[in-house]
């Protein structure tokens, strides 16, 4: 979800059609946001998990995703400065760095990833899904902006399923709170037919995305399903789900990956194509953005490729069959919100990881635990043990952070990663 | 009843650090009924009570227990509470509980519910999602469902069926307890030397494990004894509101340190479950609806409760005014996202009124108070020296 | 003779083990030089080779009709004498280095002449000591030159400056030593003076014997050829080896422990700056592991600071802590603040041994968490790394493992500090036999 | 009226004697510091207190107030105790009335204090319970490098290419340093590198206090000219908003502040008609 426009990390694939397309989409989107005050277009700040992009788009509202801005700041080397500023303003060292990075960016003029100013929000849509920090985040933003906030409380799937009561609660909030607020901001009526069109396009893009992610079941995997895949999920998790551009992007991406598959090519890494796939890993947790390339390189150098990851499911779980259903527009959106990875209980998460290990024939599970995110991290160690005992395959654990460079210790991570990979090798009886 | 003040405080202190739950065990032996634990910050204990169940508030293991296995479950950047909770589960201390309820407080407690289930699959363990939408037609309906669901599960596990009359009676009992708690908090505001927080704290915490009727009796007795103690005279100390300690509870030593360093704590947010509802819950009509409404409309302000209108911090300012405090201590557990992310907003509100504040962090097993003492002492010094000058 | 070597370049000490082609241990070497990785490796290897030579000497003496006890006593005495000779040689280096340091830095401090006299006095006193220091049964603070010479030097310097002098400062004298020792460590490195020192030592033995001298000659004459090496440890990225010859510490500790105690399923290693908990299977293959994060709290270095603070040798800490009857509860284990914590507790009136016991317990408690995180203690358990040499740490560990996991076999060996090096040596050995097979 | 202040730290004891001249102000008679070096801090405090009084030609009975600060609460001969930041703030304003912030850098902790012209503490920040960047850490490193405390500062000033220390943890940083030595990095550059990383932290600490005006460095490390220089450079690089100052009497600033507050209380209490005598608790 992150093509750095200034400094494309994927130099080698910069010419790929999908890559170019994504870059253009993002650039155009930010340009549109920058012009919003002149053009009179309205925008809504919201979060990635449980985002209701189709609904916003059906009102011609532009989504802004502070999380994406934060991770972009991390990739562009701005986050340290932003976090320092937020801490200076009284934020604790202990809390989620996405929030601090965003606050810091806001206080430094709200200049977005493309160097253009972001507009102030016309509405804060607090899609409160899978993370309590979201609530604090928008409470903090509410102090800065004189715009309305809508709290969309998305209940947690504690029992691993969606009950009628939960579905009714979310749909009621969408219908009775959110839609009226959007009508107010957009100055137009809710148009269900438009929404349905968007949802149909979402389903189409989702279909292609799932195909791409599942291509990793092949040997060698044509993609890296963690580092590489954060680019693939970008359009669908952020501002573009439900747009024709997203449909085209995923179509093009699928064609490209199909081609790699036919040629039996491995994934493209920061140092070019991976020639030998030595380790197939399932990865749990988000990556680190401040040293993204360095981090990726550590894996690539060892011939380790991610064949499946959970981070690429934070903006929606599609691989077990969920697709947006245009026939039940509000219910489907409610179900989508409740189905994001971080809104699932831990045993379901363990089940997913175990399935990935088996279906993708992985050699091991690696957890990257990020200091910022309790939603992911609290409980990861228990999950790790559980997956280990269910699959009998090696598990590894590394720690870093999303956008706080102080918590990325390259030598420490490298040491653990190497030990983990050597452990896999030893277990296979390969190298001694 | 001839319990003296020191004996009462001693008993409360023991109850407040009784992580082995021996009092709960004894109660179960006596009554043969169910006991169900719950994590901070708030659960409607009336429902449990009406089903004949003893609700038991869990707040980790304080500074008594060495955490070994619990650390295996949590990284260093997560607060202390979940690791001691797991440790207690693994060392058998919580065996006497027939189940645990995990209210929707934060991601850590939420995920703890999942860890718990994986670790102890046979026991009842239940996540209680509380609404962040406070409209009766939306959040209210959802919350009512949650409560009915929990009541059903408790009934299936051997608790009484939830009946309106019993629930009304339980609400009355808890209303009484809340009234006493409020009374004590008011008395402390007026004369903090009569009801030092180090005492009040343990007396309130005892309420987490005692049956509510016994706790109310203890509160009454404490009120009378403490007020009657003529030895207790005011000293030259700074009046402060302490905030941020609503979940993981600080060690008693920390509170003593603050008082010794020259602070009178005249308001705080310890053990919030006891005073989460501001007033009495209505005892007429549908009792479950009344509980739901009370939660939606009469809860205190808390970092874990959504505040959508940008008025964060106003309630804190109001508390400062009402308690005639001279400053605020932000005293939050390390790595507690809700408490720490709330602080800048609350601090801005205080700054707006030129109310001085200082902040520090603790964990339930903090053993060294050196730095905190210096900080709180300086804070008290500056209030004292400058109010005099 | 052909040998394979494994080197564990630790944060505190560097360990080397040489094995023969069957993987049998020939010798062990250790040094605490930390200033220069190449030098540290070289010293550790040469110490290991010395150790191997002593074993050869013992072998040479066999079957010559000498009583076994007598043979063993000879070799022991010889080794002691050898250390003394080494110490003397290093003292000579130190002398030179101190003079240089004085020339370079003495001037900026002034009073060069006075310092020079003081140095001469100290060195003369130190030169008179080795015999006594290395006498049988003598209680040495450490076997490392840095520590041993350092403690003697500071003591003499302390005595000289006890008489209050305006111009001669203790700090200045100690400063010179701290400078000079770096020089000594970098230079002394790998010169093999084995035969020379050994013969001289043999000459000085009370009971001189022709057989012994011949055995030394023969042993010293055996050519030693290194055929393979593997490095591991904290500093492994800087080892003077190609990447392919470097193994992770985790694997080496796992394999080393497996070879020492084949029934081992769990390994705990506490070194100077890191703690590792490792689970292995019946073949010594690692199945899971955990290491401490970027905070070095509660590692061996902590004890180092404590020992410095109390002016004790590392090996004296454990025994003192064992005298405690009631361990003080210690909360913070920031390694750097160890000294401050100790001072504070002392000033609160706590007993020294109780504080020490508490400190040891605190370290082990941290390790227990890691152990638990790696999967707990399931059956036979081995404790390795430098801290396993510490009795109080071992005691605390036994108690806690027992309390948390029940009765378990717990292995602790005096050689446990070499576990990582042993694993590395065995990897080297395997690597060589692969090569041989391929050839 | 003469008053005394005693500041017991974790690595040094400081004593100050101040003559309070009422309306006319106050005058510092003597301010001294003595490193503890494995001695009993309480005994040492008493000795230093007595010898300082003697140097001023005083005996304990002459004093109007004996104020303690730091870890000296329990000293039997104190009249009253003030907390560390209160006293450093007061001491700083006395030494340099223009300063609006104090950063007290001692062996274990550094604390930044925002103050007003009357030395009132308006806000503060402290380093965490971690030794990275503490005085103790610097001391350990210098011990390893064979440099005496007094030589640290001047040496740091000679650096040409300061070498950055990457580790957050002081123990791991020590290994970094050892490694630098083996790579032949000149000592001055190593020290300067450490000074720079310390300066960075302290600057951050102070910046977070958002004050206007110069800042006075107090505590033991104020006498480290290398650190002072690094602090100034760091402030310059960050836009030059903060001006770091030090004062020859920065080290005993806490003791001086305690003495001054003692005088203040003594006058207050005298006004209320309460007699005080040094040696008895207030
Ligand atoms: N003789 C001894 N007695 C007690 N403890 C020792 C002894 N030798 C070393 N140690 C401990 O071992 C630690 C070094 O362990 P080691 O395994 O050599 O570390 P590393 O592998 O990191 O270099 C020291 O910090 C010290 O605490
Ligand atoms: N000239 C100097 N250069 C560098 N550091 C110094 C100097 N003098 C003292 N220090 C450092 O100051 C610290 C002591 O400061 P101080 O404020 O007295 O601490 P505390 O109050 O904690 O005892 C010691 O860590 C010492 O290393
Ligand atoms: S805690 Fe995690 S999910 Fe929540 S805002 Fe931070 S990074 Fe995102
Ligand atoms: S202390 Fe804070 S972070 Fe920890 S469980 Fe409680 S509310 Fe959550
Ligand atoms: S607490 Fe101590 S040991 Fe831990 S990181 Fe900080 S300096 Fe290092």
Coordinates of N, CA and C in Angstrom, one line a residue, chain C residues 63-151:
Chain C
X63 N 53.0 -44.7 30.2 CA 53.7 -45.9 29.8 C 55.2 -45.9 30.0
X64 N 55.7 -45.0 30.8 CA 57.1 -44.9 31.1 C 57.4 -45.3 32.6
X65 N 56.5 -46.0 33.1 CA 56.7 -46.5 34.4 C 56.6 -45.5 35.5
X66 N 56.0 -44.4 35.2 CA 55.9 -43.3 36.3 C 54.5 -43.5 36.9
X67 N 54.5 -43.4 38.2 CA 53.2 -43.4 38.9 C 52.2 -42.4 38.4
X68 N 50.9 -42.8 38.2 CA 50.0 -41.9 37.6 C 49.7 -40.6 38.4
X69 N 49.7 -40.7 39.7 CA 49.5 -39.5 40.5 C 50.6 -38.5 40.3
X70 N 51.8 -39.1 40.3 CA 53.0 -38.3 40.1 C 53.0 -37.6 38.8
X71 N 52.6 -38.3 37.8 CA 52.5 -37.8 36.4 C 51.6 -36.6 36.4
X72 N 50.4 -36.8 37.0 CA 49.4 -35.8 37.0 C 49.9 -34.6 37.7
X73 N 50.6 -34.8 38.9 CA 51.1 -33.7 39.6 C 52.1 -32.9 38.8
X74 N 53.0 -33.6 38.1 CA 54.0 -32.9 37.2 C 53.3 -32.0 36.3
X75 N 52.3 -32.6 35.6 CA 51.7 -31.7 34.5 C 51.0 -30.5 35.2
X76 N 50.4 -30.8 36.3 CA 49.7 -29.6 37.0 C 50.7 -28.6 37.3
X77 N 51.8 -29.0 38.0 CA 52.8 -28.0 38.4 C 53.4 -27.4 37.1
X78 N 53.6 -28.1 36.1 CA 54.2 -27.6 34.9 C 53.3 -26.5 34.3
X79 N 52.0 -26.7 34.3 CA 51.0 -25.7 33.8 C 51.1 -24.5 34.7
X80 N 51.1 -24.7 36.0 CA 51.2 -23.5 36.8 C 52.4 -22.7 36.6
X81 N 53.6 -23.4 36.4 CA 54.8 -22.7 36.2 C 54.8 -22.0 34.8
X82 N 54.1 -22.7 33.9 CA 54.0 -22.1 32.5 C 53.2 -20.8 32.6
X83 N 52.2 -20.8 33.4 CA 51.4 -19.5 33.5 C 52.2 -18.4 34.2
X84 N 53.0 -18.8 35.1 CA 53.9 -17.9 35.8 C 54.8 -17.3 34.8
X85 N 55.4 -18.1 33.9 CA 56.3 -17.6 32.9 C 55.6 -16.6 32.0
X86 N 54.4 -17.0 31.6 CA 53.7 -16.2 30.7 C 53.4 -14.8 31.3
X87 N 53.1 -14.9 32.6 CA 52.8 -13.7 33.3 C 54.0 -12.8 33.4
X88 N 55.1 -13.4 33.6 CA 56.4 -12.6 33.7 C 56.6 -11.9 32.3
X89 N 56.5 -12.7 31.3 CA 56.7 -12.2 30.0 C 55.8 -11.0 29.7
X90 N 54.5 -11.1 30.1 CA 53.6 -10.0 29.9 C 53.9 -8.8 30.7
X91 N 54.4 -9.1 31.9 CA 54.8 -8.0 32.8 C 55.8 -7.1 32.1
X92 N 56.8 -7.8 31.4 CA 57.8 -7.1 30.7 C 57.2 -6.2 29.7
X93 N 56.2 -6.7 28.9 CA 55.5 -5.9 27.9 C 54.8 -4.7 28.6
X94 N 54.2 -5.0 29.7 CA 53.5 -4.0 30.4 C 54.4 -2.8 30.8
X95 N 55.6 -3.2 31.3 CA 56.6 -2.2 31.7 C 56.8 -1.3 30.5
X96 N 57.2 -1.9 29.4 CA 57.4 -1.0 28.2 C 56.2 -0.2 27.9
X97 N 55.0 -0.8 27.9 CA 53.8 0.0 27.5 C 53.6 1.1 28.5
X98 N 53.9 0.9 29.8 CA 53.7 1.9 30.7 C 54.6 3.1 30.5
X99 N 55.8 2.8 30.2 CA 56.8 3.8 29.9 C 56.3 4.7 28.7
X100 N 55.9 4.0 27.7 CA 55.4 4.7 26.5 C 54.2 5.6 26.9
X101 N 53.3 5.0 27.7 CA 52.1 5.8 28.1 C 52.5 7.0 28.9
X102 N 53.5 6.8 29.7 CA 54.0 7.9 30.5 C 54.5 9.0 29.6
X103 N 55.3 8.6 28.6 CA 55.9 9.6 27.7 C 54.8 10.4 27.0
X104 N 53.8 9.6 26.6 CA 52.7 10.3 25.8 C 51.8 11.1 26.6
X105 N 51.4 10.6 27.8 CA 50.3 11.2 28.5 C 50.8 11.8 29.8
X106 N 52.0 11.4 30.3 CA 52.4 11.9 31.6 C 52.6 13.4 31.6
X107 N 53.1 13.9 30.4 CA 53.4 15.3 30.4 C 52.2 16.2 30.6
X108 N 51.1 15.8 29.9 CA 49.9 16.6 30.0 C 49.4 16.7 31.5
X109 N 49.8 15.7 32.2 CA 49.4 15.7 33.6 C 50.4 16.3 34.5
X110 N 51.6 16.6 34.0 CA 52.7 17.1 34.8 C 53.3 16.1 35.8
X111 N 54.3 16.5 36.5 CA 54.9 15.6 37.5 C 55.3 14.3 36.9
X112 N 55.9 14.3 35.8 CA 56.3 13.1 35.1 C 57.3 12.4 36.0
X113 N 58.2 13.1 36.6 CA 59.3 12.5 37.3 C 58.7 11.7 38.5
X114 N 57.8 12.3 39.2 CA 57.2 11.6 40.3 C 56.4 10.4 39.9
X115 N 55.7 10.5 38.8 CA 55.0 9.3 38.2 C 56.0 8.2 37.9
X116 N 57.1 8.6 37.3 CA 58.1 7.6 36.8 C 58.6 6.8 38.0
X117 N 58.9 7.5 39.1 CA 59.4 6.8 40.3 C 58.4 5.9 40.8
X118 N 57.1 6.4 40.8 CA 56.1 5.6 41.4 C 55.9 4.3 40.5
X119 N 55.9 4.5 39.2 CA 55.8 3.3 38.3 C 56.9 2.3 38.6
X120 N 58.1 2.8 38.7 CA 59.2 1.9 38.9 C 59.0 1.1 40.2
X121 N 58.5 1.8 41.2 CA 58.3 1.1 42.5 C 57.2 0.0 42.3
X122 N 56.1 0.4 41.6 CA 55.0 -0.5 41.5 C 55.5 -1.7 40.7
X123 N 56.2 -1.5 39.6 CA 56.6 -2.6 38.7 C 57.6 -3.5 39.5
X124 N 58.5 -2.9 40.2 CA 59.4 -3.7 41.0 C 58.6 -4.6 41.9
X125 N 57.6 -4.0 42.6 CA 56.9 -4.9 43.5 C 56.1 -6.0 42.8
X126 N 55.6 -5.6 41.6 CA 54.9 -6.6 40.9 C 55.8 -7.7 40.4
X127 N 57.0 -7.3 40.0 CA 57.9 -8.3 39.5 C 58.3 -9.3 40.6
X128 N 58.2 -9.0 41.8 CA 58.5 -9.9 42.9 C 57.4 -10.8 43.3
X129 N 56.3 -10.7 42.6 CA 55.1 -11.4 43.1 C 54.8 -12.7 42.4
X130 N 55.1 -12.9 41.1 CA 54.6 -14.0 40.4 C 54.7 -15.4 41.1
X131 N 55.9 -15.6 41.7 CA 56.1 -16.9 42.3 C 54.9 -17.2 43.3
X132 N 54.7 -16.2 44.1 CA 53.6 -16.3 45.1 C 52.2 -16.4 44.5
X133 N 52.0 -15.6 43.5 CA 50.7 -15.6 42.9 C 50.3 -16.9 42.3
X134 N 51.4 -17.6 41.7 CA 51.1 -18.8 41.0 C 51.4 -20.0 41.8
X135 N 51.7 -19.8 43.1 CA 52.0 -21.0 43.9 C 50.8 -21.9 44.0
X136 N 51.1 -23.2 44.3 CA 50.0 -24.1 44.3 C 49.0 -23.7 45.4
X137 N 47.7 -23.7 45.0 CA 46.7 -23.4 46.0 C 46.5 -21.9 46.2
X138 N 47.3 -21.1 45.5 CA 47.1 -19.7 45.8 C 45.8 -19.2 45.2
X139 N 45.2 -18.2 45.9 CA 43.9 -17.7 45.5 C 44.1 -16.5 44.5
X140 N 43.9 -16.8 43.3 CA 44.1 -15.7 42.3 C 42.8 -15.1 42.0
X141 N 42.8 -13.8 41.7 CA 41.6 -13.1 41.4 C 41.0 -13.5 40.1
X142 N 41.9 -13.9 39.2 CA 41.4 -14.2 37.9 C 42.6 -14.8 37.2
X143 N 42.4 -15.5 36.1 CA 43.6 -16.0 35.3 C 43.9 -15.2 34.2
X144 N 43.2 -14.1 34.0 CA 43.5 -13.2 32.9 C 44.4 -12.1 33.3
X145 N 45.4 -11.9 32.4 CA 46.4 -10.9 32.7 C 45.8 -9.6 33.1
X146 N 44.8 -9.2 32.3 CA 44.3 -7.8 32.5 C 43.8 -7.7 33.9
X147 N 43.1 -8.7 34.4 CA 42.5 -8.6 35.7 C 43.5 -8.7 36.8
X148 N 44.4 -9.7 36.5 CA 45.3 -10.1 37.6 C 46.3 -8.9 37.8
X149 N 47.0 -8.5 36.7 CA 47.9 -7.5 36.8 C 47.2 -6.2 37.2
X150 N 46.0 -6.0 36.7 CA 45.2 -4.8 37.0 C 45.0 -4.7 38.5
X151 N 44.6 -5.8 39.1 CA 44.3 -5.7 40.6 C 45.6 -5.5 41.4

